[in-house]
Short mmCIF file of C-alpha atoms and ligand atoms in Angstrom, two decimals:
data_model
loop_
_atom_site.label_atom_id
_atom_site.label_comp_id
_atom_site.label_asym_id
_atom_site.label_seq_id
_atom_site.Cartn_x
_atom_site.Cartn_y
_atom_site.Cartn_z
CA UNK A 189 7.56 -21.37 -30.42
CA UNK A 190 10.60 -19.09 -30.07
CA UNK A 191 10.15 -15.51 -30.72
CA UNK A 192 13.33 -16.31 -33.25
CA UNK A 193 13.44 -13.44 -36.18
CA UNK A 194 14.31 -13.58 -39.88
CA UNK A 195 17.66 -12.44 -40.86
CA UNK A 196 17.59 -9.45 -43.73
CA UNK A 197 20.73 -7.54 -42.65
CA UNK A 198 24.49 -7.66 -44.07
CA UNK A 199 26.49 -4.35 -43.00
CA UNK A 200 25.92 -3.09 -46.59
CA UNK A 201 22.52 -4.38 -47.25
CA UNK A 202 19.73 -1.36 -48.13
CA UNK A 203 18.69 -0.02 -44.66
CA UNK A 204 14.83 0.81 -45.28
CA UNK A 205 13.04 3.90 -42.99
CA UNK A 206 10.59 0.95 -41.57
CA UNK A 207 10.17 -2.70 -41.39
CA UNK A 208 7.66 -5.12 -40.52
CA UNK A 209 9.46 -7.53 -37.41
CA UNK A 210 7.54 -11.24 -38.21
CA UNK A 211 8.08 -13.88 -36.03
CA UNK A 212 8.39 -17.62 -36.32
CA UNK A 213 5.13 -17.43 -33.52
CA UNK A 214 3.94 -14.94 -35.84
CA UNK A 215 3.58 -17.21 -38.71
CA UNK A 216 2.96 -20.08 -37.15
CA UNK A 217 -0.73 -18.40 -36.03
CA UNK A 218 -1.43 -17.35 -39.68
CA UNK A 219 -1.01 -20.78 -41.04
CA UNK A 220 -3.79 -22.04 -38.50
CA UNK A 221 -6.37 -19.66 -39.42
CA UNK A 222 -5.74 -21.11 -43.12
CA UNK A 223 -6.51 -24.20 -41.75
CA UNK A 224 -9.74 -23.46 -39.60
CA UNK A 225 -13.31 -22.45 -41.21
CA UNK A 226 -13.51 -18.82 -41.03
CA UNK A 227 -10.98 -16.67 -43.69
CA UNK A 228 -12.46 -13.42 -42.72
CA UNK A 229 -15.19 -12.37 -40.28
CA UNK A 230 -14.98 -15.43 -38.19
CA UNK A 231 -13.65 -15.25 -34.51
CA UNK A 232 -10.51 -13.84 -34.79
CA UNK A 233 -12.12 -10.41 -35.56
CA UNK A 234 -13.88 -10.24 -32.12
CA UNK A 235 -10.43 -11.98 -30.36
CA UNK A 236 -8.09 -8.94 -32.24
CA UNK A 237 -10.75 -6.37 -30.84
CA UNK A 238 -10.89 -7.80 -27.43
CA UNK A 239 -7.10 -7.67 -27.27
CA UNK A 240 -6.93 -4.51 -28.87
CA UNK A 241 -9.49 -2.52 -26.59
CA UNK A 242 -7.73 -4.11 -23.64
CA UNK A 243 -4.81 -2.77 -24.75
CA UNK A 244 -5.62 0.57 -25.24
CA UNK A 245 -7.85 0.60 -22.03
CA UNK A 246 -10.82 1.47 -24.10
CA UNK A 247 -14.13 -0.15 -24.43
CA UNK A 248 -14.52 -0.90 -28.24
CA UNK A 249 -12.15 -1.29 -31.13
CA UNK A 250 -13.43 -1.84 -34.70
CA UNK A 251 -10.91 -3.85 -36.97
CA UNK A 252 -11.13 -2.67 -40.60
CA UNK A 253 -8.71 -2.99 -43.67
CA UNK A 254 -6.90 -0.36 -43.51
CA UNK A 255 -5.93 2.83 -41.33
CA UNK A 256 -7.68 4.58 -44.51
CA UNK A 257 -10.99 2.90 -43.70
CA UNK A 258 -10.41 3.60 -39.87
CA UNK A 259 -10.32 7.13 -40.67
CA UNK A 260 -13.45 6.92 -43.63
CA UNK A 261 -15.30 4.76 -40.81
CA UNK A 262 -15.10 7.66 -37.98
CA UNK A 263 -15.79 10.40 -40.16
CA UNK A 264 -18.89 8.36 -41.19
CA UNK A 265 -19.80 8.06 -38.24
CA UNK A 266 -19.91 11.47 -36.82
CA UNK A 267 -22.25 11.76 -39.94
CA UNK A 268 -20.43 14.54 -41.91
CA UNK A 269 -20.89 15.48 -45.08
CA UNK A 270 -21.16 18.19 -47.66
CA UNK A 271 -20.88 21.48 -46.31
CA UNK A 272 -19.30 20.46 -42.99
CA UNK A 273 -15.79 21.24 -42.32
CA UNK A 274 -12.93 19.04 -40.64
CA UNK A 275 -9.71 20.44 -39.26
CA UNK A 276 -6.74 18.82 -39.95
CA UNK A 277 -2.71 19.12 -39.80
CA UNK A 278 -1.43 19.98 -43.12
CA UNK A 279 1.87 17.87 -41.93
CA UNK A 280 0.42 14.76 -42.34
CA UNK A 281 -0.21 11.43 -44.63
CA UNK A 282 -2.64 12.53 -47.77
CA UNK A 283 -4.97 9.99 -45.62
CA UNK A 284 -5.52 11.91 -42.82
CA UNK A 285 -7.69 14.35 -45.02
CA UNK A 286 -8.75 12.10 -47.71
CA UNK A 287 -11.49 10.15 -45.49
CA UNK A 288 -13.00 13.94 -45.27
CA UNK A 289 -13.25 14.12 -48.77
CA UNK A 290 -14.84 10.64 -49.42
CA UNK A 291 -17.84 12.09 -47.66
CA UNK A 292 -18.44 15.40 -49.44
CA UNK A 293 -17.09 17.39 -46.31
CA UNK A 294 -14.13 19.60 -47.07
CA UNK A 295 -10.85 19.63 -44.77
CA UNK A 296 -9.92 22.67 -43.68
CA UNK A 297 -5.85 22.72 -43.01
CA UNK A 298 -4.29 24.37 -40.12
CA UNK A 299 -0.30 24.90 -39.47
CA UNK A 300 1.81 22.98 -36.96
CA UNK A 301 3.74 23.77 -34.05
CA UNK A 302 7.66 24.58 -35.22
CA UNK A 303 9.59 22.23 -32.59
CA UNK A 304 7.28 19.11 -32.74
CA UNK A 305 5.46 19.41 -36.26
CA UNK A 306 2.30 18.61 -34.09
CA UNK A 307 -1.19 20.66 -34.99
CA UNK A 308 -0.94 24.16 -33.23
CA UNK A 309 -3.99 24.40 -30.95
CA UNK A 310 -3.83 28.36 -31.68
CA UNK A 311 -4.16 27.52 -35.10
CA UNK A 312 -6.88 25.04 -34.63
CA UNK A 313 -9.11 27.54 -32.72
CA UNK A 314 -8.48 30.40 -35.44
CA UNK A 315 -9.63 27.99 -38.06
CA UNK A 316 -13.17 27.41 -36.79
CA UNK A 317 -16.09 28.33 -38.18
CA UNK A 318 -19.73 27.39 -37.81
CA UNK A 319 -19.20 24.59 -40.06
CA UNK A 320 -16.90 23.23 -38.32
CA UNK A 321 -17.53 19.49 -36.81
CA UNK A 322 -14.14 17.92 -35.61
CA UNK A 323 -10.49 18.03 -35.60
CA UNK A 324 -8.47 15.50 -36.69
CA UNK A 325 -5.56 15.54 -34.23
CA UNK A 326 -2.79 13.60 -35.83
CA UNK A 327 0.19 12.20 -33.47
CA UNK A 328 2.94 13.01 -35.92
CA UNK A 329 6.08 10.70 -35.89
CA UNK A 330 4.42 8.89 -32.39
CA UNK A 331 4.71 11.85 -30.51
CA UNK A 332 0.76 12.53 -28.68
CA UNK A 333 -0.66 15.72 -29.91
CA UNK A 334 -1.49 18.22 -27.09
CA UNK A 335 -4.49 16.63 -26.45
CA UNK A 336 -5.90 18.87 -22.80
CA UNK A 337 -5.93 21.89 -25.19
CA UNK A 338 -7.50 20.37 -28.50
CA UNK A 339 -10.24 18.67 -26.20
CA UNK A 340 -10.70 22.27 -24.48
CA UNK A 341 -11.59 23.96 -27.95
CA UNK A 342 -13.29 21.01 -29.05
CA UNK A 343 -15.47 20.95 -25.91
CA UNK A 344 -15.90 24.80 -26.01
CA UNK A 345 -17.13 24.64 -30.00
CA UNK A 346 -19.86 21.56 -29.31
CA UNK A 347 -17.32 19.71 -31.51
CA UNK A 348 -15.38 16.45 -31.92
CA UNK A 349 -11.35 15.40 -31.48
CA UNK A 350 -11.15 12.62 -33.01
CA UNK A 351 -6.93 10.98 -33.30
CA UNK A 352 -5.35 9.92 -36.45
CA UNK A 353 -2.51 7.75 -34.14
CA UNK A 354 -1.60 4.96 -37.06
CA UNK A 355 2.20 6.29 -36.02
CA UNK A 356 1.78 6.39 -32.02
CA UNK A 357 0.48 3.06 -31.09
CA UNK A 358 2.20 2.23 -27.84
CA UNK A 359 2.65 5.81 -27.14
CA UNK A 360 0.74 8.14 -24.01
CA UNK A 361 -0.03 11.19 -23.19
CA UNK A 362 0.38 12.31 -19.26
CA UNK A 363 0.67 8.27 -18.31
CA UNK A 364 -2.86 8.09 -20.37
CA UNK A 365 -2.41 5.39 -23.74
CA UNK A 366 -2.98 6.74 -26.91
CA UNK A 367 -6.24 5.05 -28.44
CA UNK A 368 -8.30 6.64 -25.28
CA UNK A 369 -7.04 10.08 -25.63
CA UNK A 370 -9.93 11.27 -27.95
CA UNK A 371 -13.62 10.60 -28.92
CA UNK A 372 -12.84 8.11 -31.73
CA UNK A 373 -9.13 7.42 -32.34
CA UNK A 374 -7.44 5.12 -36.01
CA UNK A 375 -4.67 2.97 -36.08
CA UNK A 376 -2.63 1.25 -39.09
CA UNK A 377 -1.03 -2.14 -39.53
CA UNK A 378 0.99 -1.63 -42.59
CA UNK A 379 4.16 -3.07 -42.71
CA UNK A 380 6.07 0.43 -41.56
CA UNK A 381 4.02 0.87 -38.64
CA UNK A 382 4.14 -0.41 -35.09
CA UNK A 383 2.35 -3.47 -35.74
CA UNK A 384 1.25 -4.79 -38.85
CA UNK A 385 -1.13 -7.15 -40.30
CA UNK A 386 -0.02 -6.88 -44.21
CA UNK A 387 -2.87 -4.34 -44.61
CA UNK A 388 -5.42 -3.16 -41.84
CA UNK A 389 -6.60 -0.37 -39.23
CA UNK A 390 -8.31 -0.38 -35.92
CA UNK A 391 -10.58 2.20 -34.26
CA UNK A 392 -10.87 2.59 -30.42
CA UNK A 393 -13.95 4.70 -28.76
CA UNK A 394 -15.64 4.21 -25.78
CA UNK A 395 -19.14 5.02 -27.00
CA UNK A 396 -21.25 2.02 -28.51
CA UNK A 397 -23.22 3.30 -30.24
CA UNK A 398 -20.44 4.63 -32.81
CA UNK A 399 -18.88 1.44 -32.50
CA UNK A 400 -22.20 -0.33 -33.91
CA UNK A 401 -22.05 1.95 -36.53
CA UNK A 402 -18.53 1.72 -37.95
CA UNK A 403 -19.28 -2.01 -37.69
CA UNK A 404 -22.29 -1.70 -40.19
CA UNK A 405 -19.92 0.71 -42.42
CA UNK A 406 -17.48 -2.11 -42.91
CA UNK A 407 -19.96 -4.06 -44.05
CA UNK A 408 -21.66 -2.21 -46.75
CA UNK A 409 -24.09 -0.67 -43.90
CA UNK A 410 -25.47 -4.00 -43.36
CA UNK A 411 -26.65 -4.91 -39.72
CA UNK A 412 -25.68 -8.60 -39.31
CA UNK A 413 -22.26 -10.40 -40.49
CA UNK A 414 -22.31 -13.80 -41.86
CA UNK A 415 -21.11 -15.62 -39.14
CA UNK A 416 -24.04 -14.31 -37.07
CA UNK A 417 -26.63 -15.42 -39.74
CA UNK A 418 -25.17 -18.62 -39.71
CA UNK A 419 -25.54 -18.87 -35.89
CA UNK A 420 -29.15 -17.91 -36.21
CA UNK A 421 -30.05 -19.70 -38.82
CA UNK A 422 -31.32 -17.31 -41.38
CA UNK A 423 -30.35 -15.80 -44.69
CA UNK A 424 -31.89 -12.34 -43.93
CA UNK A 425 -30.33 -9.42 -43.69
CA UNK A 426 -30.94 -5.71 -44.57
CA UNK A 427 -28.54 -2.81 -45.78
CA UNK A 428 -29.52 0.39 -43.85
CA UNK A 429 -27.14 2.47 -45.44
CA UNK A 430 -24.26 2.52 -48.40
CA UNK A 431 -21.62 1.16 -46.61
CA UNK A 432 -18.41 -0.26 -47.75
CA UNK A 433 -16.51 -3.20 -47.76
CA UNK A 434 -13.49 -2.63 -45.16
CA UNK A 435 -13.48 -6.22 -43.10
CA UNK A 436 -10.46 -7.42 -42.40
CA UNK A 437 -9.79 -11.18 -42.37
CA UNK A 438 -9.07 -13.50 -39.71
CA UNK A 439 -5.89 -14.63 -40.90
CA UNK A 440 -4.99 -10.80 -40.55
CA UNK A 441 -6.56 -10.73 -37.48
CA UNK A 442 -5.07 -13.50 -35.85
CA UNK A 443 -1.32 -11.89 -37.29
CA UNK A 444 -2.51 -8.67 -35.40
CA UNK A 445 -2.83 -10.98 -32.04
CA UNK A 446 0.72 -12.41 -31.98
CA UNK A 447 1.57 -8.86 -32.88
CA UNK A 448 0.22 -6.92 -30.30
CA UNK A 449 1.81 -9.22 -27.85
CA UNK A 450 5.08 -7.38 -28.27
CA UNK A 451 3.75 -3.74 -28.41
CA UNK A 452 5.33 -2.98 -25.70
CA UNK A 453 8.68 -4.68 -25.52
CA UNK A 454 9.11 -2.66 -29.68
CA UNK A 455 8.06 0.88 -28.08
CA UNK A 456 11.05 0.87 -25.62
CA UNK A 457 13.56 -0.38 -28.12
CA UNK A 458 12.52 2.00 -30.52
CA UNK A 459 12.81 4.64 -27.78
CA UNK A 460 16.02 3.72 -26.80
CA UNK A 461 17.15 3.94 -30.36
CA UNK A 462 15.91 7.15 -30.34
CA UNK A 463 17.74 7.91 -27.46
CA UNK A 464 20.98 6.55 -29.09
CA UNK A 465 20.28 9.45 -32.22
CA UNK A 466 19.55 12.11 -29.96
CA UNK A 467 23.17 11.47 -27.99
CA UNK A 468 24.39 10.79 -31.55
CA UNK A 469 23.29 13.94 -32.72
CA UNK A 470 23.46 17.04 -30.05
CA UNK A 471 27.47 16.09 -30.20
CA UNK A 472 27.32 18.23 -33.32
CA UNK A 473 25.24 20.58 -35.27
CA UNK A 474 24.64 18.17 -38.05
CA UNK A 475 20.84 17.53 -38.01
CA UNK A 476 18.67 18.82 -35.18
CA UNK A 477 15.96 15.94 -33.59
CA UNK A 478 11.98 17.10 -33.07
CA UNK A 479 11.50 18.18 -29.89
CA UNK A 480 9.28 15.57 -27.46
CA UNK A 481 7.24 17.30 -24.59
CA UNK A 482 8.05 15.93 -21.00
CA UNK A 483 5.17 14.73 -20.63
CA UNK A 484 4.44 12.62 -23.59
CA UNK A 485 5.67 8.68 -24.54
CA UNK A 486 6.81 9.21 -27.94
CA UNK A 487 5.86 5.82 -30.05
CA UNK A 488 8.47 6.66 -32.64
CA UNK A 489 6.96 5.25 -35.66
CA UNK A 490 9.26 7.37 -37.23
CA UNK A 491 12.61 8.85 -36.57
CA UNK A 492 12.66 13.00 -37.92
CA UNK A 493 15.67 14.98 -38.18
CA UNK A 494 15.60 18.82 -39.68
CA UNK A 495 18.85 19.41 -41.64
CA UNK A 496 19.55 22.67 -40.92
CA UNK A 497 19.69 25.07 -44.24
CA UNK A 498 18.15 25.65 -47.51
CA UNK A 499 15.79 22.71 -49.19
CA UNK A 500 18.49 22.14 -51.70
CA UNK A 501 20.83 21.52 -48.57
CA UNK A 502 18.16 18.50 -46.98
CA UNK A 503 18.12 17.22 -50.95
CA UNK A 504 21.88 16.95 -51.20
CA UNK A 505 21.74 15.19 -48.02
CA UNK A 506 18.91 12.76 -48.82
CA UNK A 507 20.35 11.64 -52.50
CA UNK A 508 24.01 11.24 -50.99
CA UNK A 509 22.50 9.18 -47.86
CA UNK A 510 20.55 6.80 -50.41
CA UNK A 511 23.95 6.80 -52.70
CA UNK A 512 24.88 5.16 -49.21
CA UNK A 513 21.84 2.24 -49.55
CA UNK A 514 20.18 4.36 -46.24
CA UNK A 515 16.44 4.22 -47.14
CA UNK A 516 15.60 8.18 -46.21
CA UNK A 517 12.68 9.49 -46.74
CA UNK A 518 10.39 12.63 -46.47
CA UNK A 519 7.40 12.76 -43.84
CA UNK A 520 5.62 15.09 -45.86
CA UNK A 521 4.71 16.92 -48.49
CA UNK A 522 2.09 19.57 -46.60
CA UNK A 523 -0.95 17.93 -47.47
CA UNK A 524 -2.18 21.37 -48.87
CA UNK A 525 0.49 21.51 -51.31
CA UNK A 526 -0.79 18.06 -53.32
CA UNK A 527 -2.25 19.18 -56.68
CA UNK A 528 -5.58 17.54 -55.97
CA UNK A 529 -6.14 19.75 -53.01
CA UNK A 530 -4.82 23.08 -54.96
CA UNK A 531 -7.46 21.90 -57.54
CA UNK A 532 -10.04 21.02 -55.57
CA UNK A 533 -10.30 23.07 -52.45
CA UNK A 534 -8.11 26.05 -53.70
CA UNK A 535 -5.22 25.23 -51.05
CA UNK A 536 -1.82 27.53 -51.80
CA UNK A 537 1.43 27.66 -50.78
CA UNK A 538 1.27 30.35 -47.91
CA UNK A 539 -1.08 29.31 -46.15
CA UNK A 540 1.19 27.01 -43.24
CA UNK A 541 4.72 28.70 -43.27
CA UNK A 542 5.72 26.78 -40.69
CA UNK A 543 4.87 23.13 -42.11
CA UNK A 544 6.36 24.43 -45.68
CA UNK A 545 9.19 25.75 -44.28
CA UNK A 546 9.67 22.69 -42.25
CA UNK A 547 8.92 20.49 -45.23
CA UNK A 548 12.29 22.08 -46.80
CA UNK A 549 14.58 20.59 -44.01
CA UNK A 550 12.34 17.31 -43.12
CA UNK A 551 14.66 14.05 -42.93
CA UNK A 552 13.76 10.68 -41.46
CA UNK A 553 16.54 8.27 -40.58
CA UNK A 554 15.81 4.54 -40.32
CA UNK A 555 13.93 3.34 -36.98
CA UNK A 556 12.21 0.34 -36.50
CA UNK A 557 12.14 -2.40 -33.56
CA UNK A 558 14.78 -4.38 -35.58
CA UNK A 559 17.11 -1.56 -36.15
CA UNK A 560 20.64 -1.99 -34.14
CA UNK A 561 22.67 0.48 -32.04
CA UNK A 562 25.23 -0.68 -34.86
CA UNK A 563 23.12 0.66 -38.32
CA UNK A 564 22.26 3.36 -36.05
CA UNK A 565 26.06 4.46 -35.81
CA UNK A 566 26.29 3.45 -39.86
CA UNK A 567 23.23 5.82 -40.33
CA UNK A 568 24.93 8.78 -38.29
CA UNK A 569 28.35 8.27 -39.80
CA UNK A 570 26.84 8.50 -43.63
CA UNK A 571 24.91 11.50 -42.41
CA UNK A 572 28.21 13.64 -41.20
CA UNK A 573 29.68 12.93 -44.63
CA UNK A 574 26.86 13.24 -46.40
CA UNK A 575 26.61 16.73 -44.76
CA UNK A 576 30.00 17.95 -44.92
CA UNK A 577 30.01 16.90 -48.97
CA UNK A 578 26.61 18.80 -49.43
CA UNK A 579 27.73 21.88 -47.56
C1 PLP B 285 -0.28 5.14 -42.66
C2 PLP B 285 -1.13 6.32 -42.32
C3 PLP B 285 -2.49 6.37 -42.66
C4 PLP B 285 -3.15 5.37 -43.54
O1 PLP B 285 -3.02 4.08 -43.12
P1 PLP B 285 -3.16 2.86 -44.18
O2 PLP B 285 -3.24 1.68 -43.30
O3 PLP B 285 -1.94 2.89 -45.03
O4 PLP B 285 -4.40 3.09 -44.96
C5 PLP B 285 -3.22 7.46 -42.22
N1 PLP B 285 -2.66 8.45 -41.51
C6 PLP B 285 -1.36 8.44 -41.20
C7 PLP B 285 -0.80 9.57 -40.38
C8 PLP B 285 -0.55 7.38 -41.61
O5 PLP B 285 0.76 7.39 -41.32
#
């Protein structure tokens, strides 16, 4: 089947932030699983897992539904709940900190690093206390977190690092790939992220027996599935926990396959996209690119600019770019700053200067593995203007 692509794009056409890439190959493999026995937890769950383990050079992955219930499952795992404490970035999808809240634990939310947005490790080790149980180290944009020193203070508190990487699939850290960089690490395959099965999330460890565990939490903390009750014969089965329901289904699974195929080949278009802003941009001073560390491959889920100036500046910019059908966005809102976290946990504006201050000039362009050299130049061209008419 040729990898052959489906048109979307006309020079004028809305220019989204992300996109999903699907594949005639791609489609092809869904419409067998709809034709085979097993919807959901048949053998393409244990084929995705295989492939995605392999890929990640790690020895267990754990397919869920979502890079939600990748983060809920890991948490779970590590058994924390109320009164326990979870470090996290406070530049970050609501997500990230959520899955801490699901089990009574409260997240605790640090500042981030000025040049990369990533977690400070300063920051992190000034934030622990004897509650403390594990940092969520989130690779913001695709870009690795400083993983040496967060495993250093994890290691010297009796602590976990566990990676929130649903934007740096594909990525590495000092030649190592991201999924074995950390105790447990959570991946996402929505439709903006590297690979995508409509809706679903993967998590990578080496150590079994968590593995068994997040395996039982997808399936309402029961210790067989179906399929293997069928193979033995017996109806039986026993819930040994509350557990959810976060399977994800072989026709999802099998999509996740054919995607992972082309991993790869995506990460070093998207970096060379990248590559084609950054030239793009350091001609002028028009919007300044995150910094990458040398030693880091840098996944590029997402593409982040700072436009230099006051918020109102970056807002000017942003509604005269999408005047210009260029889907911008905002990567994010400082987690802290969400009204459910002032409410709940007493979070105020304050606390990470450099993520709000950040937050005020935070831009991301288009990128995805679709994206051509040509929008690229159509996406720096609107931003000039849009820049020189918001100045
Ligand atoms: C997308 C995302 C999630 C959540 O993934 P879903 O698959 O949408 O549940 C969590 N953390 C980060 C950093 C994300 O970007």
């Amino acid at each position: 089947m040729p990898n052959q692509q489906l048109p979307f794009t006309s020079d004028d056409a809305f220019l989204p932030y992300g996109r999903q890439c699907i594949s005639e190959a791609d489609i092809a493999t869904v419409a067998k699983i709809l034709r085979s026995d097993w919807l959901t937890t048949g053998p393409m769950v244990d084929q995705f897992e295989k492939a995605f383990a392999s890929y990640s050079g790690s020895k267990e992955a754990v397919a869920v539904s979502s890079g939600t219930a990748a983060l809920h499952c890991m948490i779970d795992s590590l058994g924390i709940g109320p009164g326990d404490e979870v470090i996290i970035p406070s530049i970050t999808f609501a997500a990230s900190a959520n899955c801490v809240v699901y089990q009574g634990a409260k997240p605790v939310f640090v500042d981030v690093e000025p040049d990369t947005l990533l977690i400070d490790p300063a920051a992190v080790q000034a934030a622990i206390s004897h509650r403390t149980r594990a940092i969520v180290a989130v690779d913001y944009a695709g870009q690795p977190c400083h993983y040496n020193q967060l495993q250093a203070i994890a290691d010297r508190n009796g602590i976990a690092l566990i990676s929130d990487a649903c934007h740096s699939l594909g990525g590495a850290y000092q030649g190592r790939p991201v999924g074995k960089l950390a105790l447990m690490t959570a991946f996402s395959f929505h439709p903006v992220k590297p690979i995508t099965t409509g809706e679903g999330g993967m998590v990578t460890t080496n150590d079994s027996q968590l593995a068994r565990r997040m395996r039982s939490f997808r399936n309402h903390g029961i210790t067989t599935d179906h399929r293997a009750r069928t193979a033995n014969g017996t109806w039986a089965y026993s819930m040994e926990f509350l557990g959810y329901n976060y399977r994800l289904t072989d026709l999802q699974c099998a999509l996740g396959i054919s995607q992972l195929e082309r991993v790869d080949e995506w990460t070093l278009r998207r970096r060379k996209l990248a590559q084609f802003y950054d030239q793009s941009l350091a001609a002028d001073n028009v919007a300044e690119p995150l910094k990458v560390r040398l030693d880091r491959t840098h996944a590029y889920h997402l593409y982040v600019v700072r436009v230099n100036g006051a918020r109102e500046s970056r807002d000017k910019v942003f509604a005269r770019m999408r005047q210009k059908r260029i889907g911008v966005n905002v990567h994010y809102l400082p987690v802290h700053l969400h009204p459910f976290y002032q409410s709940k946990f007493g979070t105020v504006r304050g606390q990470c200067p450099v993520a709000e201050r950040a937050y005020d000039e935070l831009l991301t362009l288009p990128m995805f593995s679709e994206l051509t050299k040509l929008q690229v130049s159509r996406v720096i061209r609107a931003l000039h203007s849009s820049k020189s008419m918001a100045a």
